[in-house]
mmCIF file of N, CA and C in Angstrom:
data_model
loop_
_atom_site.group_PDB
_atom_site.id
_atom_site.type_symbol
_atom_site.label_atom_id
_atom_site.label_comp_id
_atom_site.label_asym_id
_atom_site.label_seq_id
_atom_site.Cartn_x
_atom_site.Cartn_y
_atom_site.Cartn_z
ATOM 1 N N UNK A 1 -11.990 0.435 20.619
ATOM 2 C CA UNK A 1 -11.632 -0.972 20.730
ATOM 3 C C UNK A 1 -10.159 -1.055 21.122
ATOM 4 N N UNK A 2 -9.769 -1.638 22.252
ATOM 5 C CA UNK A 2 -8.257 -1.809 22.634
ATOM 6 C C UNK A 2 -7.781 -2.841 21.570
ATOM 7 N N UNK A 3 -6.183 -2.959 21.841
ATOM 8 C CA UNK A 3 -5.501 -3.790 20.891
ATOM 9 C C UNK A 3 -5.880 -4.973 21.494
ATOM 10 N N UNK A 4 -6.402 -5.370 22.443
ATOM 11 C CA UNK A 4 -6.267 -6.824 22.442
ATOM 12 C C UNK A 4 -7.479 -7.270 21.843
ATOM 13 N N UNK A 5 -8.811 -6.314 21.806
ATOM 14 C CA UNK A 5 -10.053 -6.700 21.270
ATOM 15 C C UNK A 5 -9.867 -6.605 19.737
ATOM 16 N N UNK A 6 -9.053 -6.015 19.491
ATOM 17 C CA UNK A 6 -8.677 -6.293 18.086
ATOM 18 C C UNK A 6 -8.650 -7.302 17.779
ATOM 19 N N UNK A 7 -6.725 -7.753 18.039
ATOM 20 C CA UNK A 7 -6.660 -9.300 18.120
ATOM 21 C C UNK A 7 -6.661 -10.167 17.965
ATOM 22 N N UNK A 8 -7.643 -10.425 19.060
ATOM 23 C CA UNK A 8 -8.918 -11.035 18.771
ATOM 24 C C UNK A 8 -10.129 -11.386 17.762
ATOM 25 N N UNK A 9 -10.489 -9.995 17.377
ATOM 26 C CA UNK A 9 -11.570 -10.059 16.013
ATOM 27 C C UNK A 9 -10.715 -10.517 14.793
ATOM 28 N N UNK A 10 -9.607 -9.748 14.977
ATOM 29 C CA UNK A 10 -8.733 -9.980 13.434
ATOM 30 C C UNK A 10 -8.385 -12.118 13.471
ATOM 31 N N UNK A 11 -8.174 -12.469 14.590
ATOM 32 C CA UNK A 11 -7.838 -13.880 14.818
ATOM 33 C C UNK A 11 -8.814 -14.776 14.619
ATOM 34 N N UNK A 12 -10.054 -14.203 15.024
ATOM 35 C CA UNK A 12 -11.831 -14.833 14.870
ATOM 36 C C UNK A 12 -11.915 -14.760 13.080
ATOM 37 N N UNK A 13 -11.302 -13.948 12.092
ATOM 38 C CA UNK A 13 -11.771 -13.821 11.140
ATOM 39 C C UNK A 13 -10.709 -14.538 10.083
ATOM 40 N N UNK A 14 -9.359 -14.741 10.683
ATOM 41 C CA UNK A 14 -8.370 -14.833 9.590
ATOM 42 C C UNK A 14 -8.915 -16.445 9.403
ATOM 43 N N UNK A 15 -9.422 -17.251 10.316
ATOM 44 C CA UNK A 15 -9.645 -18.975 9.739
ATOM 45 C C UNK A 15 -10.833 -19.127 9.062
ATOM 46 N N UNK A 16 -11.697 -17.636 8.466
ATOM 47 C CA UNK A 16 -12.248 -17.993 7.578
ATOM 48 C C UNK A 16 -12.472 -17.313 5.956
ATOM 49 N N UNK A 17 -10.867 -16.404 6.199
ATOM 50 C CA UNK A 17 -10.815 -15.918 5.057
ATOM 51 C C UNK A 17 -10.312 -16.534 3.804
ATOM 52 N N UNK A 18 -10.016 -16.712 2.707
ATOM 53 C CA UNK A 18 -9.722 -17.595 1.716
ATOM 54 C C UNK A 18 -8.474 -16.901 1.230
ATOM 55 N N UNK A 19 -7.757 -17.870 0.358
ATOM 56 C CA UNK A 19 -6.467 -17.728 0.146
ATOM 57 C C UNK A 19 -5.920 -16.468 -0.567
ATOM 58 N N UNK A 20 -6.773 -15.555 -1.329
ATOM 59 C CA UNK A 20 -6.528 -14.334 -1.973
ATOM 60 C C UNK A 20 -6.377 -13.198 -0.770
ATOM 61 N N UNK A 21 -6.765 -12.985 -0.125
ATOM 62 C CA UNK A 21 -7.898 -12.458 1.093
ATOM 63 C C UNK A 21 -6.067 -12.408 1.997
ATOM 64 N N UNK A 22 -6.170 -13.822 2.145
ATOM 65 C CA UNK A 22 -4.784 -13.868 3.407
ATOM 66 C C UNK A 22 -3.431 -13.439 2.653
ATOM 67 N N UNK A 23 -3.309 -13.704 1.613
ATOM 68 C CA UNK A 23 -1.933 -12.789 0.908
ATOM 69 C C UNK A 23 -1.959 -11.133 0.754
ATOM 70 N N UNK A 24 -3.118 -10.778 0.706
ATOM 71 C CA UNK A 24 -3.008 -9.438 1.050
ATOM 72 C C UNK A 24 -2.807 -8.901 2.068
ATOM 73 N N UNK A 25 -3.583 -9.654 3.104
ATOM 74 C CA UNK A 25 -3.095 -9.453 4.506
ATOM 75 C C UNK A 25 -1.658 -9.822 4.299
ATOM 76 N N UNK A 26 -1.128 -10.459 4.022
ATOM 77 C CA UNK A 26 0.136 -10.823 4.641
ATOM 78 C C UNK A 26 1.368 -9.976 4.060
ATOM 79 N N UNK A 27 0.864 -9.504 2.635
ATOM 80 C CA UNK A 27 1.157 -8.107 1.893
ATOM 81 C C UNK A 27 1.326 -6.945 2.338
ATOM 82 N N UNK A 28 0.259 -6.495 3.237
ATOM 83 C CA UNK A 28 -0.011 -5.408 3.914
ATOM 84 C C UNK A 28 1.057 -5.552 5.023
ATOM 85 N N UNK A 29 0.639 -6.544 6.131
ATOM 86 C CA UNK A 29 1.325 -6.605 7.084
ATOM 87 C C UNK A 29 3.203 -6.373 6.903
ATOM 88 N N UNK A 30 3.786 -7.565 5.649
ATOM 89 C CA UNK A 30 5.161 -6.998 5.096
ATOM 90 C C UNK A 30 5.049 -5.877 4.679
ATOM 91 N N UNK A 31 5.004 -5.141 4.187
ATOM 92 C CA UNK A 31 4.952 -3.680 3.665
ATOM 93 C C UNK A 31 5.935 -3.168 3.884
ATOM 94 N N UNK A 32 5.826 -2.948 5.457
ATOM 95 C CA UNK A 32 6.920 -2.258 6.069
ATOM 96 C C UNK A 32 8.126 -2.717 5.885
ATOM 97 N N UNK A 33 7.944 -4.345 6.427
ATOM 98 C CA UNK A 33 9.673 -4.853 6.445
ATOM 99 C C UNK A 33 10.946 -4.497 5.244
ATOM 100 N N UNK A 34 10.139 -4.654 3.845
ATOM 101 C CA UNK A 34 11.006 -3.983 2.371
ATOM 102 C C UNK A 34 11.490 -2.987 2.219
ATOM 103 N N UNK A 35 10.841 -1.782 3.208
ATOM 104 C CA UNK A 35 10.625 -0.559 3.204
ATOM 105 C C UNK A 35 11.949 -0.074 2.396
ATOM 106 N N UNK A 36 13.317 -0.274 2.919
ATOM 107 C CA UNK A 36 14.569 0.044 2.652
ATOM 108 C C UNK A 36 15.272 -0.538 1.063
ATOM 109 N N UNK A 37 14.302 -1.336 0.426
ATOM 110 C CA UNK A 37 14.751 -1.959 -0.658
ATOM 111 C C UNK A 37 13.388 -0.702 -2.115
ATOM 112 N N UNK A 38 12.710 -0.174 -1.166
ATOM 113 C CA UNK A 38 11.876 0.906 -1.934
ATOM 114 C C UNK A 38 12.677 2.306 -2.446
ATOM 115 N N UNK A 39 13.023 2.166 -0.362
ATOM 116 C CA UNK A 39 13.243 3.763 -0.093
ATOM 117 C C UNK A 39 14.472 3.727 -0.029
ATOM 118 N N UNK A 40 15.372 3.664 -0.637
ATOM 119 C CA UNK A 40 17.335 3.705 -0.424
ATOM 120 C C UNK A 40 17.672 5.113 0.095
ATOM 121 N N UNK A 41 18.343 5.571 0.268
ATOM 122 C CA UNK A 41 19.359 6.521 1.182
ATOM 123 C C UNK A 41 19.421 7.233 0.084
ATOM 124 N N UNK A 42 19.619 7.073 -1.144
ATOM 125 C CA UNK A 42 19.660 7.391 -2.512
ATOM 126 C C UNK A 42 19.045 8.519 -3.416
ATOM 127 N N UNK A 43 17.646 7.767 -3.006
ATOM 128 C CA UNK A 43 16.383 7.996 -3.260
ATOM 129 C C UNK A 43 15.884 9.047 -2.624
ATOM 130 N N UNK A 44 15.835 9.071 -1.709
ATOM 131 C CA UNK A 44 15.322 10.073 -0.752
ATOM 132 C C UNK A 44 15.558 10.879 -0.987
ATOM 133 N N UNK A 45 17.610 10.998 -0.675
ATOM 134 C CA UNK A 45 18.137 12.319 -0.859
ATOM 135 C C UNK A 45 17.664 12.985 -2.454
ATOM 136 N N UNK A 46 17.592 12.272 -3.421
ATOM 137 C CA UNK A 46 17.341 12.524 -4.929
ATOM 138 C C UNK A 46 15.821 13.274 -4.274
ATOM 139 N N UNK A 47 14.885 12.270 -4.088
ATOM 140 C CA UNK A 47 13.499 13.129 -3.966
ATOM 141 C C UNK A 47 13.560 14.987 -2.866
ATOM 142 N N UNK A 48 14.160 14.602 -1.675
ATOM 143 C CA UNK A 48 14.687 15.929 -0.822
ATOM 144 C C UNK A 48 14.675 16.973 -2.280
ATOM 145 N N UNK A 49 15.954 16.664 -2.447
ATOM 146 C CA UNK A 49 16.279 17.751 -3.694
ATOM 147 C C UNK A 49 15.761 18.177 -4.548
ATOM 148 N N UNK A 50 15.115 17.331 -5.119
ATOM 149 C CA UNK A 50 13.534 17.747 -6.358
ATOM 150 C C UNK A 50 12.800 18.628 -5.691
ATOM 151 N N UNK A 51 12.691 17.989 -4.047
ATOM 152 C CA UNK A 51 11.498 19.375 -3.417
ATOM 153 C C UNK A 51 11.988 20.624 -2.970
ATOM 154 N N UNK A 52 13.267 20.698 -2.807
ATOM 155 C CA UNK A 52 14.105 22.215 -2.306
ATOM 156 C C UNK A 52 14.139 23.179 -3.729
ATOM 157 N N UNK A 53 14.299 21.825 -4.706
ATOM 158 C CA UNK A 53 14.275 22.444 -6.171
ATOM 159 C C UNK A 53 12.603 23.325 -5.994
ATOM 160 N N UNK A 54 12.006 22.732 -6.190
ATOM 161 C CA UNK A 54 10.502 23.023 -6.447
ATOM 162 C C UNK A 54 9.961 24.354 -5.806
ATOM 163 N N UNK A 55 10.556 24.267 -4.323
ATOM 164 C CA UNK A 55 10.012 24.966 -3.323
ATOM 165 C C UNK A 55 10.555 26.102 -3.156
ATOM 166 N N UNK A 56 11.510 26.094 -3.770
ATOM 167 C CA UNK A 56 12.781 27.217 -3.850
ATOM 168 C C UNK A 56 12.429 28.250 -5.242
ATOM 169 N N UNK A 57 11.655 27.446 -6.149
ATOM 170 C CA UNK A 57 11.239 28.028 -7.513
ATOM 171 C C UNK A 57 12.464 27.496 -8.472
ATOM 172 N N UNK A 58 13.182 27.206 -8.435
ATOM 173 C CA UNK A 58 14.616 26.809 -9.334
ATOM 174 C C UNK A 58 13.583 25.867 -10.266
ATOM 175 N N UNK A 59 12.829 25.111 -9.982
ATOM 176 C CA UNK A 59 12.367 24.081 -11.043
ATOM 177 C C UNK A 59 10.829 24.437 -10.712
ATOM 178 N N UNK A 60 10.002 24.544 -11.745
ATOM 179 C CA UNK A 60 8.722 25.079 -12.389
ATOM 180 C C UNK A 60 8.033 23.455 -12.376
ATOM 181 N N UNK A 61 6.952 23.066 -11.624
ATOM 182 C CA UNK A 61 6.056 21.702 -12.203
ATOM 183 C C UNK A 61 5.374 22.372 -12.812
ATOM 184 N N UNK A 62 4.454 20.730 -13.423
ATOM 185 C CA UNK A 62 3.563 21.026 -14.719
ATOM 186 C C UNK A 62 2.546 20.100 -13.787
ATOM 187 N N UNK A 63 0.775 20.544 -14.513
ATOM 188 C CA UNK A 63 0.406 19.830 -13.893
ATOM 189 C C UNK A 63 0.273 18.249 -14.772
ATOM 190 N N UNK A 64 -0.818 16.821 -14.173
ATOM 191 C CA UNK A 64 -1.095 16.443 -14.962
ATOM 192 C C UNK A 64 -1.676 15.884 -16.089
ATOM 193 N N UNK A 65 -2.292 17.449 -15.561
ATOM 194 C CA UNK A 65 -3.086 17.531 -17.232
ATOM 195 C C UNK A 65 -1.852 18.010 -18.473
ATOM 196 N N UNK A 66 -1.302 18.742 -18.374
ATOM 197 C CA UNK A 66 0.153 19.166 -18.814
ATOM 198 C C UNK A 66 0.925 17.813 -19.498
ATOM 199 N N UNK A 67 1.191 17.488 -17.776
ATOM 200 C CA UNK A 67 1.750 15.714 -18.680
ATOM 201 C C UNK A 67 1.592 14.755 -19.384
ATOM 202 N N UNK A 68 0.034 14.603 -19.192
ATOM 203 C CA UNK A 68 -0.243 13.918 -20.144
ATOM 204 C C UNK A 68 -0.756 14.265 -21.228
ATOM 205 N N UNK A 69 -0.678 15.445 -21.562
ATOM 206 C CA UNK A 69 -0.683 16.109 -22.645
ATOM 207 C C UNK A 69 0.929 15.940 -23.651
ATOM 208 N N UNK A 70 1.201 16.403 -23.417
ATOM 209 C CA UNK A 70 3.072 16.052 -23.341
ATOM 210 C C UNK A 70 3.264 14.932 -23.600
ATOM 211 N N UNK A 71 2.836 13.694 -23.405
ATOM 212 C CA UNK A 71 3.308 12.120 -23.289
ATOM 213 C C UNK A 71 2.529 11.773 -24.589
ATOM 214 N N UNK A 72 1.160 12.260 -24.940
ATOM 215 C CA UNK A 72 0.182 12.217 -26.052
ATOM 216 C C UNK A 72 0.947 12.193 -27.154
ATOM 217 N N UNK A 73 1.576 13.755 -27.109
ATOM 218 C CA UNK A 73 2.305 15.024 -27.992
ATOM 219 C C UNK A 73 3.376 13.856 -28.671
ATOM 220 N N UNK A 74 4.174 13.373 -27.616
ATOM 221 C CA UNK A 74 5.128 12.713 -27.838
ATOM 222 C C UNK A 74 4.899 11.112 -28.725
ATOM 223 N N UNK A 75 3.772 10.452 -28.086
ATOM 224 C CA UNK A 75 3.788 9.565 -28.665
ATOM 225 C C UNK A 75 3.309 9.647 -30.546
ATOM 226 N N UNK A 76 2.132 10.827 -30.329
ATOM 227 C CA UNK A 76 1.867 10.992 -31.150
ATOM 228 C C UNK A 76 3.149 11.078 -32.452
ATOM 229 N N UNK A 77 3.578 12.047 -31.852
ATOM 230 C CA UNK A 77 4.649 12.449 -33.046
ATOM 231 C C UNK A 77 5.711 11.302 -33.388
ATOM 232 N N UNK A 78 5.926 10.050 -32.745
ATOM 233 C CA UNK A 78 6.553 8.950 -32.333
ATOM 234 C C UNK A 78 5.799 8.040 -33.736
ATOM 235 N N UNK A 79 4.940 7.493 -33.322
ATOM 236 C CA UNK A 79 3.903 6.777 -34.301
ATOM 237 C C UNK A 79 3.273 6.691 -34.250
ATOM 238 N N UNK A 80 2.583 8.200 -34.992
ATOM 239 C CA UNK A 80 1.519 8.303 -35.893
ATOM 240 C C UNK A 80 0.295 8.710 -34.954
ATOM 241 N N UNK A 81 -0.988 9.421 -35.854
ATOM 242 C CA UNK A 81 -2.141 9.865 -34.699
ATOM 243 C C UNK A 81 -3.048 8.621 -34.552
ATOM 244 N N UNK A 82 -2.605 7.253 -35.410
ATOM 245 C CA UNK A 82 -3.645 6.526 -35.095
ATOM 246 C C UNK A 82 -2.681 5.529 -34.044
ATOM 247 N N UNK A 83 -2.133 5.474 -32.955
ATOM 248 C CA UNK A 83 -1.970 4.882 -31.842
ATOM 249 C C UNK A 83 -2.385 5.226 -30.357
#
């Protein structure tokens, strides 16, 4: 299907979708534009580094079964086994 037959179908369908329906579309479609208020310059470089860490062996993951084992452990011991 070319982009214009797209379009088209997507234009045939949006005047009869209902108001939940079109905010997601319109959700989806922004997505991108925020992108930089997600992904900061910051961020990235922080994530980069976690993976040179990782990949390099300097830092050991867990899986997460591990983690949430760990988070259990923790709450548990936090308050109490009946939470």
């Amino acid at each position: 299907m070319s982009a214009a037959q797209m379009r088209k179908k997507i234009l045939e369908k949006i005047d009869i979708l209902d108001e939940q329906k079109l905010h997601q579309i319109l959700d989806l479609i922004n997505e991108g534009d925020n992108e930089e208020s997600y992904w900061s310059p910051e961020f990235i470089k922080e994530l980069d580094k976690r993976r040179e860490e990782m990949l390099s062996g300097k830092v050991k993951g867990i899986s997460a079964e591990e983690l949430t084992k760990r988070v259990r452990e923790k709450i548990i011991q936090k308050h109490g086994k009946n939470s």
